[in-house]
PDB file of C-alpha atoms in Angstrom:
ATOM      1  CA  UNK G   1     -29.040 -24.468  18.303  1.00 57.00           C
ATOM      2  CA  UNK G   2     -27.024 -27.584  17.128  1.00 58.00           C
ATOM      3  CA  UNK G   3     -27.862 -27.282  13.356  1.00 57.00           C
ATOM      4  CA  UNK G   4     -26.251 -23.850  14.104  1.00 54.00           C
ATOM      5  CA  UNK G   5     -22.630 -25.390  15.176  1.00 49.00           C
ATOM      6  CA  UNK G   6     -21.735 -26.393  11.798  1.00 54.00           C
ATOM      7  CA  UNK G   7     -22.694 -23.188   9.838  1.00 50.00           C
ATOM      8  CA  UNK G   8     -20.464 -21.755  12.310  1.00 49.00           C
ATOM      9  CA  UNK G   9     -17.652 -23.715  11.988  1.00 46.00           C
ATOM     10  CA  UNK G  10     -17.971 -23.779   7.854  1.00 49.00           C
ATOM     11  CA  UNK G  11     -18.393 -20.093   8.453  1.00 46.00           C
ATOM     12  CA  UNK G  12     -15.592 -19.629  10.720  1.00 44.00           C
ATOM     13  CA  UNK G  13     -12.778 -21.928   8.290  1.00 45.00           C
ATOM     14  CA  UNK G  14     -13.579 -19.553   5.192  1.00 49.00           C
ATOM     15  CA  UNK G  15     -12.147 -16.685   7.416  1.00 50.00           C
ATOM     16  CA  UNK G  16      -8.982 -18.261   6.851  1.00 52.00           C
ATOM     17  CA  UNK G  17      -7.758 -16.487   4.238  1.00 55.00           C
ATOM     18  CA  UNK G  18      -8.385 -12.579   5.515  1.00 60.00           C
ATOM     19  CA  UNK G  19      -7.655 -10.323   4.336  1.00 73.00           C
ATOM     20  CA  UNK G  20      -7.551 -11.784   0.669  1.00 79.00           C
ATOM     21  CA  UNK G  21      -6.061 -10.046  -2.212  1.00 74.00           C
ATOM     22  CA  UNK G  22      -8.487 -10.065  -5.535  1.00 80.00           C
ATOM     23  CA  UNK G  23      -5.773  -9.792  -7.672  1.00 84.00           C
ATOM     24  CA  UNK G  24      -3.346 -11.593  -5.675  1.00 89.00           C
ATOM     25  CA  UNK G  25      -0.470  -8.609  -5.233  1.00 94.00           C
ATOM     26  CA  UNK G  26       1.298 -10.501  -1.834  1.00 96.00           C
ATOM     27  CA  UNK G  27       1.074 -13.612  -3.302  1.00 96.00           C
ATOM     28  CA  UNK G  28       2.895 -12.271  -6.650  1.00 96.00           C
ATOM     29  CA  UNK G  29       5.261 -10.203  -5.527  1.00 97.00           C
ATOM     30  CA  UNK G  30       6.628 -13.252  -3.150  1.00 97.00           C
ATOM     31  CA  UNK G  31       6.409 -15.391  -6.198  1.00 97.00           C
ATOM     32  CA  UNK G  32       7.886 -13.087  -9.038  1.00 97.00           C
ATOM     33  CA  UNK G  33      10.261 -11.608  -6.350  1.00 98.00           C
ATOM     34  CA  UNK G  34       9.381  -7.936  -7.319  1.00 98.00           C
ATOM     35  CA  UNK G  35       8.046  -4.592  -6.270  1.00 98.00           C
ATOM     36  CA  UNK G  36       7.012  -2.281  -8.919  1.00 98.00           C
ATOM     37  CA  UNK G  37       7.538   0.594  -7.310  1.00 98.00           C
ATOM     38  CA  UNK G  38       6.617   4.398  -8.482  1.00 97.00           C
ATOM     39  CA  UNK G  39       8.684   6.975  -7.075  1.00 95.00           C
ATOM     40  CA  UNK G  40       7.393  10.647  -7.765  1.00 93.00           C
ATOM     41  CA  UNK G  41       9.432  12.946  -9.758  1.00 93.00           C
ATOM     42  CA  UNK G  42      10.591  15.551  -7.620  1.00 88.00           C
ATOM     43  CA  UNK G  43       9.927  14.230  -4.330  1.00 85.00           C
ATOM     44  CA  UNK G  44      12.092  16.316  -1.523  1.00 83.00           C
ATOM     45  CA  UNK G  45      15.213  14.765   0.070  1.00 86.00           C
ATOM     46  CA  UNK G  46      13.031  13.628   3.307  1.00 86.00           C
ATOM     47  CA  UNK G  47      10.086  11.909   1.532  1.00 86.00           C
ATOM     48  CA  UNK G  48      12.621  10.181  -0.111  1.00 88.00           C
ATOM     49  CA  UNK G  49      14.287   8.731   2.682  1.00 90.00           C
ATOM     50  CA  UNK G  50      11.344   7.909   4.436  1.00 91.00           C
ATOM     51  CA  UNK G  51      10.087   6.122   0.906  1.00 92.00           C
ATOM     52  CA  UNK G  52      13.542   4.151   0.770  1.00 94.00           C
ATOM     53  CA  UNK G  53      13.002   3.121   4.231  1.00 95.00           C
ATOM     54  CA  UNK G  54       9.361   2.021   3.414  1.00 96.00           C
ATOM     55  CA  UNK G  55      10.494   0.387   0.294  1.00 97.00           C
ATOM     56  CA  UNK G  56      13.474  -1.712   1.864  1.00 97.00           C
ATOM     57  CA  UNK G  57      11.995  -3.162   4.645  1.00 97.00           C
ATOM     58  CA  UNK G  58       8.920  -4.075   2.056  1.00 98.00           C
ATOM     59  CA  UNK G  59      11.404  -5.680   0.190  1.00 98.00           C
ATOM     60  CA  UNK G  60      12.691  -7.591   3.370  1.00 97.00           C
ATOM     61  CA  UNK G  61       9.365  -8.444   4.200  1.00 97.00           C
ATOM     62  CA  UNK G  62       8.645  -9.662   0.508  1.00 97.00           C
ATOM     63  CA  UNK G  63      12.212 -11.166  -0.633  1.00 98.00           C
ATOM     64  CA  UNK G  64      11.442  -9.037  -3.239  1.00 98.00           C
ATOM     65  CA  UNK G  65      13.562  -6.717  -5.662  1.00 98.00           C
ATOM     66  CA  UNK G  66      12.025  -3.252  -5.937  1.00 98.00           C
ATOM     67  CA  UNK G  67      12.032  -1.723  -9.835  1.00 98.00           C
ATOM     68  CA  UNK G  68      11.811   1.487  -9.489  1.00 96.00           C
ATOM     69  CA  UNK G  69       9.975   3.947 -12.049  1.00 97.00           C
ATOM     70  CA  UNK G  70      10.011   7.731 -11.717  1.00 96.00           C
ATOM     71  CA  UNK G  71       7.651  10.095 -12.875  1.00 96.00           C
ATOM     72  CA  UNK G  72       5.099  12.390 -12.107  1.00 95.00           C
ATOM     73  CA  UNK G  73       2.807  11.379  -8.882  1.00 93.00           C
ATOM     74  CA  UNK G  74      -0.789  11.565 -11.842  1.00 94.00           C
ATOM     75  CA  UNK G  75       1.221   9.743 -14.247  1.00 97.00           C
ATOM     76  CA  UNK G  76       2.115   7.355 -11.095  1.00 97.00           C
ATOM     77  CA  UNK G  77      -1.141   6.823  -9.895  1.00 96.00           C
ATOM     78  CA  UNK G  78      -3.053   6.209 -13.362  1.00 97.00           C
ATOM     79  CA  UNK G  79      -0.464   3.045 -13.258  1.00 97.00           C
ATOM     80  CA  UNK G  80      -0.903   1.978 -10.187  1.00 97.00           C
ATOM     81  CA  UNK G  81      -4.529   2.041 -10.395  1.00 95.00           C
ATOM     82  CA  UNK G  82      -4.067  -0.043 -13.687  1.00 96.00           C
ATOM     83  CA  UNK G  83      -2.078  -2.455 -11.638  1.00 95.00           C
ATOM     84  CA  UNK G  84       1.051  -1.625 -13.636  1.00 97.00           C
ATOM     85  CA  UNK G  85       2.569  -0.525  -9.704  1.00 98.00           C
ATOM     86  CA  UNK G  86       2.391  -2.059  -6.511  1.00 98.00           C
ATOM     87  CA  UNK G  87       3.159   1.266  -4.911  1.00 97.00           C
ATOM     88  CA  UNK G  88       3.735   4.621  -5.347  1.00 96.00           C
ATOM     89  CA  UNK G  89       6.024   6.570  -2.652  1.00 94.00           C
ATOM     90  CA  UNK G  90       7.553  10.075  -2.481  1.00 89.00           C
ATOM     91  CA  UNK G  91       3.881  12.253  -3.293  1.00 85.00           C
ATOM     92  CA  UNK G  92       2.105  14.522  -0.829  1.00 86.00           C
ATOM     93  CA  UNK G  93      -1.257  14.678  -0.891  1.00 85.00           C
ATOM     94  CA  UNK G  94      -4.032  17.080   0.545  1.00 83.00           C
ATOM     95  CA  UNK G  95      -6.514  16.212   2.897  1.00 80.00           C
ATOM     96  CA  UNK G  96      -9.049  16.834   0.156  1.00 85.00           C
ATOM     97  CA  UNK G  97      -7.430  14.849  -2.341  1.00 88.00           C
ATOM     98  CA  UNK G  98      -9.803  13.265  -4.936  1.00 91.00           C
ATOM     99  CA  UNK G  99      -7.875  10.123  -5.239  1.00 92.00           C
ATOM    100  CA  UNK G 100      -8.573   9.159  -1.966  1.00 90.00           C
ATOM    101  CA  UNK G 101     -11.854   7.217  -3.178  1.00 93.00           C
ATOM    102  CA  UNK G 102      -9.631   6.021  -6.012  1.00 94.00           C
ATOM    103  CA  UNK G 103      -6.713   4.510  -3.999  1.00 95.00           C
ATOM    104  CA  UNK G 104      -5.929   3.150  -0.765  1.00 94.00           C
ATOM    105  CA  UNK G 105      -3.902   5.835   1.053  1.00 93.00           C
ATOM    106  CA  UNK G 106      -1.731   4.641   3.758  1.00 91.00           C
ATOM    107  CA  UNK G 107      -0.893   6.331   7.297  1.00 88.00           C
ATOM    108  CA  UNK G 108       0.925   9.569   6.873  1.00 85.00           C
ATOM    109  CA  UNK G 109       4.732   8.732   7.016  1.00 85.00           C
ATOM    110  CA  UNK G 110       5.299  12.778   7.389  1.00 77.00           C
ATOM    111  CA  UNK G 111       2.969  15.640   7.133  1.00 69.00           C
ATOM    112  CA  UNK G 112       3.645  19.121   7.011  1.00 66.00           C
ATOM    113  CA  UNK G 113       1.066  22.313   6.961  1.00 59.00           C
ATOM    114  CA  UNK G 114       1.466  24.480   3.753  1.00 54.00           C
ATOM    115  CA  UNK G 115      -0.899  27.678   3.737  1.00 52.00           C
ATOM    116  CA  UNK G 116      -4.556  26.214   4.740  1.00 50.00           C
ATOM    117  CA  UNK G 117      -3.975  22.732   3.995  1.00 57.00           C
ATOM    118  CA  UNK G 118      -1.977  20.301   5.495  1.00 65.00           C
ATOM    119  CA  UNK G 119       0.294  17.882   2.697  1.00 72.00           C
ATOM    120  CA  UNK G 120       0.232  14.376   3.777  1.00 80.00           C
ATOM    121  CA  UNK G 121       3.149  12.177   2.722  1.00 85.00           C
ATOM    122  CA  UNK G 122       1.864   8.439   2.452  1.00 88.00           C
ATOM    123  CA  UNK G 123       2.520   5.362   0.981  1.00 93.00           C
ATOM    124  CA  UNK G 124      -0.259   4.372  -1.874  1.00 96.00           C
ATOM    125  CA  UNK G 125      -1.727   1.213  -2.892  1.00 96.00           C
ATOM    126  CA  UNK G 126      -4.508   0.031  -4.508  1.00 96.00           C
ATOM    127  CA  UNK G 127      -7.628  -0.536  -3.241  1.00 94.00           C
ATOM    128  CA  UNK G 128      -8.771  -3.945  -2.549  1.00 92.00           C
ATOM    129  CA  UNK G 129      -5.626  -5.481  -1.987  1.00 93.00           C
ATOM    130  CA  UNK G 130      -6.142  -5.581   1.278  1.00 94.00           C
ATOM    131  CA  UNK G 131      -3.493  -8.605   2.588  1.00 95.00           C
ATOM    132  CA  UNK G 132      -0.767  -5.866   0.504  1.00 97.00           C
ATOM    133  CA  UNK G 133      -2.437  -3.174   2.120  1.00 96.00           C
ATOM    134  CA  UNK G 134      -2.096  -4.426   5.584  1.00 96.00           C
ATOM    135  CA  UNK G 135       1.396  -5.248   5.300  1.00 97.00           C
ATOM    136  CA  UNK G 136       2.364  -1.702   3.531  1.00 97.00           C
ATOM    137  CA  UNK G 137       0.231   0.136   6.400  1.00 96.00           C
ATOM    138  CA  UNK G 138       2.377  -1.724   8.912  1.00 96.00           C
ATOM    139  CA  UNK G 139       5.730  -1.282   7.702  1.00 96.00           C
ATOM    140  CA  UNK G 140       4.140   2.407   6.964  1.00 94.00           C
ATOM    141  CA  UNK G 141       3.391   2.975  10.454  1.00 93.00           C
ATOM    142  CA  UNK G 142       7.044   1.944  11.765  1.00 93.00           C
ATOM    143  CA  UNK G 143       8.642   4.649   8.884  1.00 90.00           C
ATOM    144  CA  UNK G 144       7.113   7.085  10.695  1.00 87.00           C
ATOM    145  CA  UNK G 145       7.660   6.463  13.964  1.00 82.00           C
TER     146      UNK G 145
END
């Protein structure tokens, strides 16, 4: 049981750094002091101001300047899965979306039930970037409160 105490500990201080980022988004936008941020084209007047909420206190959070690029939420997502984009805000997506093995989507900020299918409006990230993802899913959560 003894030989076991310092596996744990070694163990236990390699913890220290979870959740980790792969590709280190946290760590660089705090460094480089921006968000690249993809806002979808067309996006109504309340996913944008829940987005601009999400997206300022990010930016708080951060000391970070978000740079904002518009387009369409597949051109969005093709960069952001790149790692051209930190984020992508602004897009509703189905329950049955296919990019939801693709990306990390966050808790709905909104939803809303169209026909059969109810449109979720969440904050996107990639996956794997899991200290970014925690800290986007938080601030997420308090948007849609």
């Amino acid at each position: 049981m003894r030989a076991l105490f310092p596996l744990f500990f070694s163990l236990l201080a390699s913890c220290g750094d979870i959740p980790r980022d792969p590709d280190g988004s946290l760590e660089r936008i705090r460094r480089e002091r921006i968000l690249h941020v993809g806002m979808v084209d067309g996006a109504d007047l309340q996913s944008i101001r829940r987005a601009d909420a999400l997206i300022a206190a990010l930016a708080k959070d951060t000391g970070a300047n978000p740079a904002v690029t518009r387009d369409g939420q597949e051109a969005l997502l093709l960069r952001l899965e790149a790692g051209d984009l930190d984020i992508v805000v602004g897009g509703r997506f189905a329950e049955d979306t296919p990019w939801k093995t693709r990306v990390t989507l966050g808790p709905p900020l909104a939803s809303e039930t169209a026909a059969a299918n109810t449109l979720n409006d969440h904050a996107v990230t990639r996956n794997g970037e899991n200290a970014w993802i925690v800290l986007v899913q938080r601030e997420a959560r308090k948007v849609a409160r």
